[in-house]
Amino acid sequence: MMNITQQKDNRASSSKKQELYSWDKLIILSFLMLLLNTSAFAQNVVKGIVLDSDKLPMAGVTIQARPGTTKAQTDAEGKYAISIPAGATQLVFSFVGMETQTVSINNQSTINITMASLNNLDAVVVVGYASVKRSDLTGAATTVSAKDFNKGPLNAPDQLIQGKVAGVQMINNSGQPGGASTVRIRGNSAITGSGQPLYVVDGVALDGRSARPSTNAGVGGLTTSAGTGTTPDGNPLNFINPADIESMEILKDASATAIYGSRAAYGVVLITTKRGKSGDTKIDISASAGVGSIAKKVKVLSGDEYRAALKKYNLTTGDFGDNVDALDAITRTAYNQNYSLGISGGTNGNTFRVSLGYQDQQGIIKTTDFKKYSAGFNGNFKFLNSKKLGLDVNMISNQYLENIAPITTDAGFTGSLISQALSWNPTHSFYNPDGSLFIDYGSTTINPLAALAANSDKAKVSTILGSISPYYKITPWLEYRMLASVNYSAGIRRASTRSTLNLQGIQPDGNFLGGFASYSTAELITQQFTNTLNFNKEIVSKLNLNAILGYEYSNFINKGTINTATGFGSIDADYTDAFQTTAPANRTFTAFNNPTTQLQSYFARAILNYDSKYILTATFRADGSTKFGKSNRYGYFPSFAAAWDMKKEAFLSDAAWINQLKLRVGYGKTGNQDFPSGSAQQRYNFGNTNGQPTLIAINNANPNLKWQSDKQTNVGLDFGFLDNKLTGSIDYFNKTTNDLLFPQISFVPAVGGNVPTWINLPGQIINKGLELSLNGTIVDNDNVTWSLAGNATFIKNKVQNITGIIKTGALNGQGLSGVTTEVIQNGLPLFAMVTREYNGLDANGFSKYTDDGFTNYYVGNPNPKVIMGLSTNVRYKKFSFSANFNGAFGQSIYNNTANSVLAISNLGTRNISAALVNQSITESLANPIAASSRYIEKGDYVKLANATISYNIGNVGRAIKSLNLYVNGQNLFVITNYTGFDPEVNVNKSVSGVPSAGIDYTAYPTARTFNFGVNFSL
């Protein structure tokens, strides 16, 4: 028994040992599996960094493992880490505005990539009420993104694209901070109105006017004071902070612009503001400060040169023994500072962005400045589990304050500040022996320092632009969207001239105490309601239809008040705070409320794309406007275009060096309603005569007034070669403007006098030309990149089939009262300069003219024949340099300043142009002031508009990301033979609402600025 029992025990013991051994093996195997799994997990995490083409880190890039749904995003340093699920073989890197890249994993643990901007093929661009792929475009449209904008302390968005786009000329009318600009797309065709493009901000079309009360006499304006003239306008785009703009799309031909119908005759500029992106909350900060000084002076005589001139002409008076520089006395080193803050983020497709901005820019003219406060918010929200319901919210709020110089566009012989400074006798002190300002009562010579001290002109404009846009994706290919917006802008302006100034109507005279003040307000309100239905689907194999159908209603309100008073005397208060101190008979009060304009529109567009090779676009818009007569209330604006992507054809499939070759052809019709509200109606002003209300006619009715229209043909070729290292486009355009809107003055007296009747003039304005854009990447490696971009436009302008002559281009100043120098005339360019033809001086020093000056000749063209832009960007490791040039050639400038302000007849009392004393023939002091081709100068120029040197420090610690330091310069130099302050000038010299071009008259000088700035993120 014992033996048997022992055997059982031995078997039991052996079984336990085997069981323990099995558990040991299982534990060891499990441990090994755990190690293997840990090792495998470590190998399945891929890390890396994503850079842009400038080798800067990119935050917010989405990385997705495929096949699968695992995603990750780069942080502020551009770094990412993503776990690779089983079976995934690729990583897909995507970012809005950049080319999507797909990279094979191939057991790599680190993958670093550099993302490139979309190559104009797959980029999504806004083209009016919707977005399409650039490869689907058939019209002429150019996108300028934030990284390509002009740099520096800019006031308004239009300055961002100067010199950047073929066919677009942007002119700063003067150097005034916040001053107006002139933007021309494919030439000048406006014989009334502004001729400016339509601006659309995040789907909201702007009114195009500024609520800053003007100083133009008449309805909706005021006169600053007797003898001083009209101050230049401000820029209606000042309410937008340039730092908040993501991109600007410029639509140039009718195929692209016809969707905006009656407001698109002068082109369309679509402004898209920055949006938040999903991911961690991000704070972007930028700050800059700088100094500015006058870029160029007009050459007049110094004190010693003036004395030498007096001696040369044997004049015994006019030397007061001093040596002063009046232009130096009224100018200064001006300081500017700019700050912008953006906070953005979001999750699950719900994103937001909040922005704040502050700008403080001193003018180089003493007492002038421009301050701007801005705030913005936009949100993009999605609802329901399906995320089919969405809501976009946008808000821009802004207030800017201006101190405006007493510089005017139409001052008489007493001049405004610039002419007073230029013509000041340089041997005469500005001060009396006791230190007080010298004021010569009884004389028409104004001390410019006294003018600065006596004048005050302050404007404040507050603007809110808000919109909400709910939408619902009915199906993946059908979406309904509604947009409702309000743009409210209110302006207040207080202007005064103290009685101390020796100016007629201002200085005391007998019982008149002297002095002038005005207080004016203005309100602009625009409401827009838009409903659209978007369809985008492959309807049959290889054939895709992208279509939109829409209805839009807008109304426009403009109203305000004007108060003026004289006879304040020497009260110790701001005149605009003390109207009650003046005699009631010296006060005026006027209110205006222009007829509300309503615009009702129906529009549609269809884009058919077959096999990504053949594309057809058709657009139609019907606009009904209360501005027009009952017989022509509606206008109809169709367009058609086609494109052929030849690169997709078999015969070019093997041409690896060709990346893109697309031919575009288009034709369409757009309209213009840029003229006063109520112009087709019999319109009156309220007045008062002998205590009784009266009606004063403004314009006569014309029930047959119809739309001005532009018909345009465009043929273009887009190309990309050598891996898109060389890209560009060539476009030929031919634009004809018909049914020209014009205020014709009746020869039969109407009620209250002769007033205009708005008519459609027979005749056409023709602009045709050739645009060329080139972009090249010359060097591109990890350490060095160099790119070059240029554009040139060759353009011809002509008026045809117009009967009679329309005069404009008023000249002002001593000896030029009632003189004009430009015409709209058959066979000539628009605003052709027609005046006496100057043939030098005769032996006695008097001007000689063809036909003794009895005949006027066509002697100048203010429209450039060539406009150009050139940009370059160079990077070496962390250093980068960019420069932007712009220029124009073939245009003439009429120098009204040299004509009337600095004439030889001034010698002995006022200053003269330095060029007059060194002529081969001594000019007679009795040579009369007269308009002639003597004062028409070549306006050709090339300007280095801005240049920037920056150093990308990168991340500093854990908080500061992408730290970048830069130095920027603006208006660094200009190559020109023009003798005025700046050939980039366009003073408003309109006559009876007919605009002018290319006239310079005592404009605010241009500043050269240098700025130091910093950008970083948190």
mmCIF file of C-alpha atoms in Angstrom, residues 591-839:
data_model
loop_
_atom_site.group_PDB
_atom_site.id
_atom_site.type_symbol
_atom_site.label_atom_id
_atom_site.label_comp_id
_atom_site.label_asym_id
_atom_site.label_seq_id
_atom_site.Cartn_x
_atom_site.Cartn_y
_atom_site.Cartn_z
ATOM 1 C CA ALA A 591 -30.673 118.827 -43.275
ATOM 2 C CA PHE A 592 -30.770 116.339 -46.118
ATOM 3 C CA ASN A 593 -32.233 112.900 -46.629
ATOM 4 C CA ASN A 594 -31.576 111.483 -50.065
ATOM 5 C CA PRO A 595 -34.292 109.300 -51.593
ATOM 6 C CA THR A 596 -33.830 105.730 -50.419
ATOM 7 C CA THR A 597 -32.430 103.582 -53.199
ATOM 8 C CA GLN A 598 -33.786 100.056 -53.512
ATOM 9 C CA LEU A 599 -32.206 97.312 -55.588
ATOM 10 C CA GLN A 600 -33.950 94.020 -56.303
ATOM 11 C CA SER A 601 -32.023 91.281 -58.075
ATOM 12 C CA TYR A 602 -32.438 87.785 -59.503
ATOM 13 C CA PHE A 603 -29.318 85.901 -60.568
ATOM 14 C CA ALA A 604 -28.110 82.516 -61.712
ATOM 15 C CA ARG A 605 -24.853 80.901 -62.745
ATOM 16 C CA ALA A 606 -24.046 77.448 -64.112
ATOM 17 C CA ILE A 607 -20.595 75.906 -64.571
ATOM 18 C CA LEU A 608 -20.422 72.700 -66.606
ATOM 19 C CA ASN A 609 -17.170 70.771 -66.352
ATOM 20 C CA TYR A 610 -16.636 67.753 -68.576
ATOM 21 C CA ASP A 611 -13.732 65.492 -67.681
ATOM 22 C CA SER A 612 -11.865 68.467 -66.129
ATOM 23 C CA LYS A 613 -10.989 69.507 -69.680
ATOM 24 C CA TYR A 614 -13.915 71.408 -71.111
ATOM 25 C CA ILE A 615 -15.666 74.038 -69.006
ATOM 26 C CA LEU A 616 -18.645 76.226 -69.850
ATOM 27 C CA THR A 617 -19.966 79.052 -67.674
ATOM 28 C CA ALA A 618 -23.185 81.003 -68.129
ATOM 29 C CA THR A 619 -24.299 83.818 -65.819
ATOM 30 C CA PHE A 620 -27.401 85.970 -65.781
ATOM 31 C CA ARG A 621 -28.547 88.755 -63.483
ATOM 32 C CA ALA A 622 -31.626 90.976 -63.579
ATOM 33 C CA ASP A 623 -31.454 94.153 -61.479
ATOM 34 C CA GLY A 624 -34.315 96.501 -60.730
ATOM 35 C CA SER A 625 -33.357 99.875 -59.246
ATOM 36 C CA THR A 626 -35.413 102.836 -58.061
ATOM 37 C CA LYS A 627 -32.687 105.124 -59.390
ATOM 38 C CA PHE A 628 -33.892 104.687 -62.974
ATOM 39 C CA GLY A 629 -36.917 105.870 -64.884
ATOM 40 C CA LYS A 630 -40.178 103.940 -64.856
ATOM 41 C CA SER A 631 -39.651 102.889 -68.462
ATOM 42 C CA ASN A 632 -36.269 101.265 -67.754
ATOM 43 C CA ARG A 633 -36.436 100.156 -64.146
ATOM 44 C CA TYR A 634 -34.808 96.758 -64.857
ATOM 45 C CA GLY A 635 -31.492 95.956 -66.485
ATOM 46 C CA TYR A 636 -30.333 92.533 -67.691
ATOM 47 C CA PHE A 637 -26.739 91.357 -67.548
ATOM 48 C CA PRO A 638 -25.721 88.054 -69.146
ATOM 49 C CA SER A 639 -22.283 86.524 -69.661
ATOM 50 C CA PHE A 640 -20.880 83.394 -71.303
ATOM 51 C CA ALA A 641 -17.428 81.839 -71.108
ATOM 52 C CA ALA A 642 -15.586 78.660 -71.994
ATOM 53 C CA ALA A 643 -12.263 77.127 -71.034
ATOM 54 C CA TRP A 644 -10.190 74.288 -72.471
ATOM 55 C CA ASP A 645 -7.522 72.632 -70.334
ATOM 56 C CA MET A 646 -5.180 71.500 -73.073
ATOM 57 C CA LYS A 647 -2.802 69.865 -70.627
ATOM 58 C CA LYS A 648 -5.411 67.148 -70.045
ATOM 59 C CA GLU A 649 -5.402 66.202 -73.721
ATOM 60 C CA ALA A 650 -3.558 63.101 -74.884
ATOM 61 C CA PHE A 651 -1.301 65.074 -77.216
ATOM 62 C CA LEU A 652 0.204 66.907 -74.196
ATOM 63 C CA SER A 653 0.130 64.087 -71.663
ATOM 64 C CA ASP A 654 3.785 63.245 -72.263
ATOM 65 C CA ALA A 655 4.945 66.860 -72.001
ATOM 66 C CA ALA A 656 6.136 66.600 -68.409
ATOM 67 C CA TRP A 657 7.514 70.142 -68.446
ATOM 68 C CA ILE A 658 3.983 71.514 -68.960
ATOM 69 C CA ASN A 659 1.893 71.478 -65.771
ATOM 70 C CA GLN A 660 -0.931 73.724 -66.896
ATOM 71 C CA LEU A 661 -2.138 75.122 -70.214
ATOM 72 C CA LYS A 662 -5.686 76.442 -70.185
ATOM 73 C CA LEU A 663 -7.365 78.626 -72.785
ATOM 74 C CA ARG A 664 -10.234 80.907 -71.672
ATOM 75 C CA VAL A 665 -12.723 82.888 -73.774
ATOM 76 C CA GLY A 666 -15.537 85.007 -72.389
ATOM 77 C CA TYR A 667 -18.065 87.705 -73.226
ATOM 78 C CA GLY A 668 -20.536 89.524 -71.021
ATOM 79 C CA LYS A 669 -22.388 92.635 -70.038
ATOM 80 C CA THR A 670 -22.294 94.519 -66.732
ATOM 81 C CA GLY A 671 -23.902 97.753 -65.561
ATOM 82 C CA ASN A 672 -23.388 100.946 -63.628
ATOM 83 C CA GLN A 673 -25.686 102.842 -61.296
ATOM 84 C CA ASP A 674 -23.033 105.025 -59.667
ATOM 85 C CA PHE A 675 -24.932 108.308 -59.765
ATOM 86 C CA PRO A 676 -27.115 110.238 -57.278
ATOM 87 C CA SER A 677 -30.279 108.720 -55.871
ATOM 88 C CA GLY A 678 -33.435 110.287 -57.281
ATOM 89 C CA SER A 679 -31.759 111.478 -60.475
ATOM 90 C CA ALA A 680 -34.517 110.102 -62.706
ATOM 91 C CA GLN A 681 -37.161 111.994 -60.713
ATOM 92 C CA GLN A 682 -38.079 115.661 -60.451
ATOM 93 C CA ARG A 683 -36.161 116.436 -57.308
ATOM 94 C CA TYR A 684 -36.161 119.469 -55.027
ATOM 95 C CA ASN A 685 -34.423 120.902 -52.011
ATOM 96 C CA PHE A 686 -36.419 122.582 -49.303
ATOM 97 C CA GLY A 687 -35.577 126.238 -48.826
ATOM 98 C CA ASN A 688 -36.899 129.413 -47.253
ATOM 99 C CA THR A 689 -37.448 132.805 -48.812
ATOM 100 C CA ASN A 690 -38.732 135.762 -46.786
ATOM 101 C CA GLY A 691 -39.883 133.407 -44.064
ATOM 102 C CA GLN A 692 -41.825 131.164 -46.403
ATOM 103 C CA PRO A 693 -40.950 127.559 -47.335
ATOM 104 C CA THR A 694 -39.790 127.148 -50.911
ATOM 105 C CA LEU A 695 -38.714 124.379 -53.238
ATOM 106 C CA ILE A 696 -35.428 124.621 -55.112
ATOM 107 C CA ALA A 697 -34.978 122.271 -58.060
ATOM 108 C CA ILE A 698 -32.026 119.871 -57.963
ATOM 109 C CA ASN A 699 -32.617 117.886 -61.141
ATOM 110 C CA ASN A 700 -35.338 117.332 -63.718
ATOM 111 C CA ALA A 701 -37.189 114.067 -64.242
ATOM 112 C CA ASN A 702 -36.327 111.617 -67.014
ATOM 113 C CA PRO A 703 -38.593 108.537 -67.004
ATOM 114 C CA ASN A 704 -36.579 107.056 -69.896
ATOM 115 C CA LEU A 705 -33.234 107.085 -68.079
ATOM 116 C CA LYS A 706 -31.692 103.635 -68.428
ATOM 117 C CA TRP A 707 -28.697 101.649 -67.329
ATOM 118 C CA GLN A 708 -25.165 102.408 -68.411
ATOM 119 C CA SER A 709 -23.648 99.148 -69.592
ATOM 120 C CA ASP A 710 -20.231 97.669 -70.276
ATOM 121 C CA LYS A 711 -19.756 94.932 -72.855
ATOM 122 C CA GLN A 712 -16.474 93.087 -72.523
ATOM 123 C CA THR A 713 -14.669 90.354 -74.415
ATOM 124 C CA ASN A 714 -11.785 88.468 -72.826
ATOM 125 C CA VAL A 715 -9.369 85.876 -74.229
ATOM 126 C CA GLY A 716 -6.844 84.414 -71.806
ATOM 127 C CA LEU A 717 -4.240 81.695 -71.415
ATOM 128 C CA ASP A 718 -3.112 80.283 -68.056
ATOM 129 C CA PHE A 719 0.129 78.343 -67.962
ATOM 130 C CA GLY A 720 2.480 76.529 -65.630
ATOM 131 C CA PHE A 721 5.843 75.071 -66.608
ATOM 132 C CA LEU A 722 8.740 73.167 -65.058
ATOM 133 C CA ASP A 723 6.933 71.772 -62.026
ATOM 134 C CA ASN A 724 5.061 75.064 -61.772
ATOM 135 C CA LYS A 725 8.274 76.920 -61.098
ATOM 136 C CA LEU A 726 7.115 79.292 -63.818
ATOM 137 C CA THR A 727 3.411 80.179 -63.843
ATOM 138 C CA GLY A 728 1.386 83.012 -65.257
ATOM 139 C CA SER A 729 -1.356 84.199 -67.546
ATOM 140 C CA ILE A 730 -1.903 86.334 -70.629
ATOM 141 C CA ASP A 731 -5.229 88.108 -71.207
ATOM 142 C CA TYR A 732 -6.531 90.267 -74.033
ATOM 143 C CA PHE A 733 -9.570 92.381 -73.199
ATOM 144 C CA ASN A 734 -11.831 94.739 -75.099
ATOM 145 C CA LYS A 735 -14.346 96.714 -73.016
ATOM 146 C CA THR A 736 -16.926 99.095 -74.494
ATOM 147 C CA THR A 737 -19.024 101.361 -72.254
ATOM 148 C CA ASN A 738 -22.413 102.441 -73.711
ATOM 149 C CA ASP A 739 -25.422 104.569 -72.707
ATOM 150 C CA LEU A 740 -23.236 106.876 -70.664
ATOM 151 C CA LEU A 741 -24.970 108.427 -67.657
ATOM 152 C CA PHE A 742 -24.520 112.207 -67.735
ATOM 153 C CA PRO A 743 -26.079 115.262 -66.011
ATOM 154 C CA GLN A 744 -26.920 117.572 -68.917
ATOM 155 C CA ILE A 745 -27.574 121.185 -67.997
ATOM 156 C CA SER A 746 -30.764 122.546 -69.512
ATOM 157 C CA PHE A 747 -30.501 125.769 -71.501
ATOM 158 C CA VAL A 748 -34.101 126.623 -70.597
ATOM 159 C CA PRO A 749 -34.250 127.922 -66.991
ATOM 160 C CA ALA A 750 -35.979 125.473 -64.680
ATOM 161 C CA VAL A 751 -37.587 126.297 -61.367
ATOM 162 C CA GLY A 752 -34.905 127.958 -59.277
ATOM 163 C CA GLY A 753 -32.423 128.164 -62.164
ATOM 164 C CA ASN A 754 -30.701 125.839 -64.593
ATOM 165 C CA VAL A 755 -30.502 122.323 -63.179
ATOM 166 C CA PRO A 756 -29.320 119.068 -64.750
ATOM 167 C CA THR A 757 -31.364 116.402 -66.430
ATOM 168 C CA TRP A 758 -29.726 112.995 -66.272
ATOM 169 C CA ILE A 759 -29.575 111.424 -69.718
ATOM 170 C CA ASN A 760 -27.872 108.582 -71.547
ATOM 171 C CA LEU A 761 -25.280 110.098 -73.839
ATOM 172 C CA PRO A 762 -24.799 108.491 -77.246
ATOM 173 C CA GLY A 763 -21.254 107.272 -77.764
ATOM 174 C CA GLN A 764 -18.809 104.846 -76.223
ATOM 175 C CA ILE A 765 -15.714 104.683 -74.055
ATOM 176 C CA ILE A 766 -13.393 101.918 -75.270
ATOM 177 C CA ASN A 767 -10.637 100.333 -73.193
ATOM 178 C CA LYS A 768 -8.652 97.513 -74.729
ATOM 179 C CA GLY A 769 -5.343 95.998 -73.902
ATOM 180 C CA LEU A 770 -3.116 93.108 -72.951
ATOM 181 C CA GLU A 771 -2.292 91.811 -69.464
ATOM 182 C CA LEU A 772 0.710 89.665 -68.598
ATOM 183 C CA SER A 773 1.425 88.033 -65.228
ATOM 184 C CA LEU A 774 4.508 85.930 -64.444
ATOM 185 C CA ASN A 775 5.533 84.155 -61.253
ATOM 186 C CA GLY A 776 8.822 82.339 -60.972
ATOM 187 C CA THR A 777 10.575 80.258 -58.339
ATOM 188 C CA ILE A 778 14.269 80.736 -59.050
ATOM 189 C CA VAL A 779 15.830 78.945 -56.070
ATOM 190 C CA ASP A 780 14.096 76.598 -53.640
ATOM 191 C CA ASN A 781 15.995 74.524 -51.094
ATOM 192 C CA ASP A 782 16.156 74.147 -47.325
ATOM 193 C CA ASN A 783 18.438 77.145 -46.808
ATOM 194 C CA VAL A 784 17.636 79.486 -49.685
ATOM 195 C CA THR A 785 14.489 80.430 -51.565
ATOM 196 C CA TRP A 786 14.050 83.182 -54.141
ATOM 197 C CA SER A 787 10.867 83.982 -56.004
ATOM 198 C CA LEU A 788 10.024 86.744 -58.448
ATOM 199 C CA ALA A 789 6.577 87.956 -59.582
ATOM 200 C CA GLY A 790 5.758 90.608 -62.123
ATOM 201 C CA ASN A 791 2.833 91.950 -64.059
ATOM 202 C CA ALA A 792 2.373 94.449 -66.857
ATOM 203 C CA THR A 793 -0.692 95.866 -68.578
ATOM 204 C CA PHE A 794 -0.677 97.582 -71.942
ATOM 205 C CA ILE A 795 -3.851 99.580 -72.423
ATOM 206 C CA LYS A 796 -5.457 102.005 -74.865
ATOM 207 C CA ASN A 797 -8.354 104.309 -74.062
ATOM 208 C CA LYS A 798 -10.575 106.120 -76.562
ATOM 209 C CA VAL A 799 -13.830 108.069 -76.743
ATOM 210 C CA GLN A 800 -15.949 107.584 -79.848
ATOM 211 C CA ASN A 801 -19.294 108.725 -81.294
ATOM 212 C CA ILE A 802 -19.864 111.436 -78.680
ATOM 213 C CA THR A 803 -21.185 114.702 -80.084
ATOM 214 C CA GLY A 804 -19.969 117.972 -78.638
ATOM 215 C CA ILE A 805 -17.296 118.562 -76.014
ATOM 216 C CA ILE A 806 -17.635 117.965 -72.264
ATOM 217 C CA LYS A 807 -15.190 120.036 -70.250
ATOM 218 C CA THR A 808 -13.672 119.034 -66.937
ATOM 219 C CA GLY A 809 -10.339 119.264 -65.111
ATOM 220 C CA ALA A 810 -10.779 122.641 -63.402
ATOM 221 C CA LEU A 811 -7.602 124.616 -62.736
ATOM 222 C CA ASN A 812 -7.363 126.860 -59.699
ATOM 223 C CA GLY A 813 -5.196 129.568 -58.290
ATOM 224 C CA GLN A 814 -4.019 132.986 -59.326
ATOM 225 C CA GLY A 815 -5.001 133.860 -62.895
ATOM 226 C CA LEU A 816 -6.879 130.613 -63.571
ATOM 227 C CA SER A 817 -10.426 131.314 -62.464
ATOM 228 C CA GLY A 818 -12.929 129.362 -64.583
ATOM 229 C CA VAL A 819 -10.214 127.609 -66.628
ATOM 230 C CA THR A 820 -10.472 123.909 -67.498
ATOM 231 C CA THR A 821 -7.875 121.734 -69.182
ATOM 232 C CA GLU A 822 -9.485 118.336 -69.850
ATOM 233 C CA VAL A 823 -12.224 117.220 -72.227
ATOM 234 C CA ILE A 824 -14.373 114.249 -73.127
ATOM 235 C CA GLN A 825 -14.320 114.451 -76.908
ATOM 236 C CA ASN A 826 -14.782 112.105 -79.834
ATOM 237 C CA GLY A 827 -11.559 110.511 -81.059
ATOM 238 C CA LEU A 828 -9.487 111.398 -77.972
ATOM 239 C CA PRO A 829 -8.637 109.492 -74.785
ATOM 240 C CA LEU A 830 -10.928 110.033 -71.824
ATOM 241 C CA PHE A 831 -10.017 113.280 -70.022
ATOM 242 C CA ALA A 832 -7.641 114.313 -72.790
ATOM 243 C CA MET A 833 -5.644 117.428 -71.904
ATOM 244 C CA VAL A 834 -6.583 120.151 -74.363
ATOM 245 C CA THR A 835 -5.065 123.603 -73.914
ATOM 246 C CA ARG A 836 -2.614 126.046 -75.474
ATOM 247 C CA GLU A 837 0.487 124.511 -77.029
ATOM 248 C CA TYR A 838 3.548 126.108 -75.423
ATOM 249 C CA ASN A 839 6.564 126.821 -77.662
#
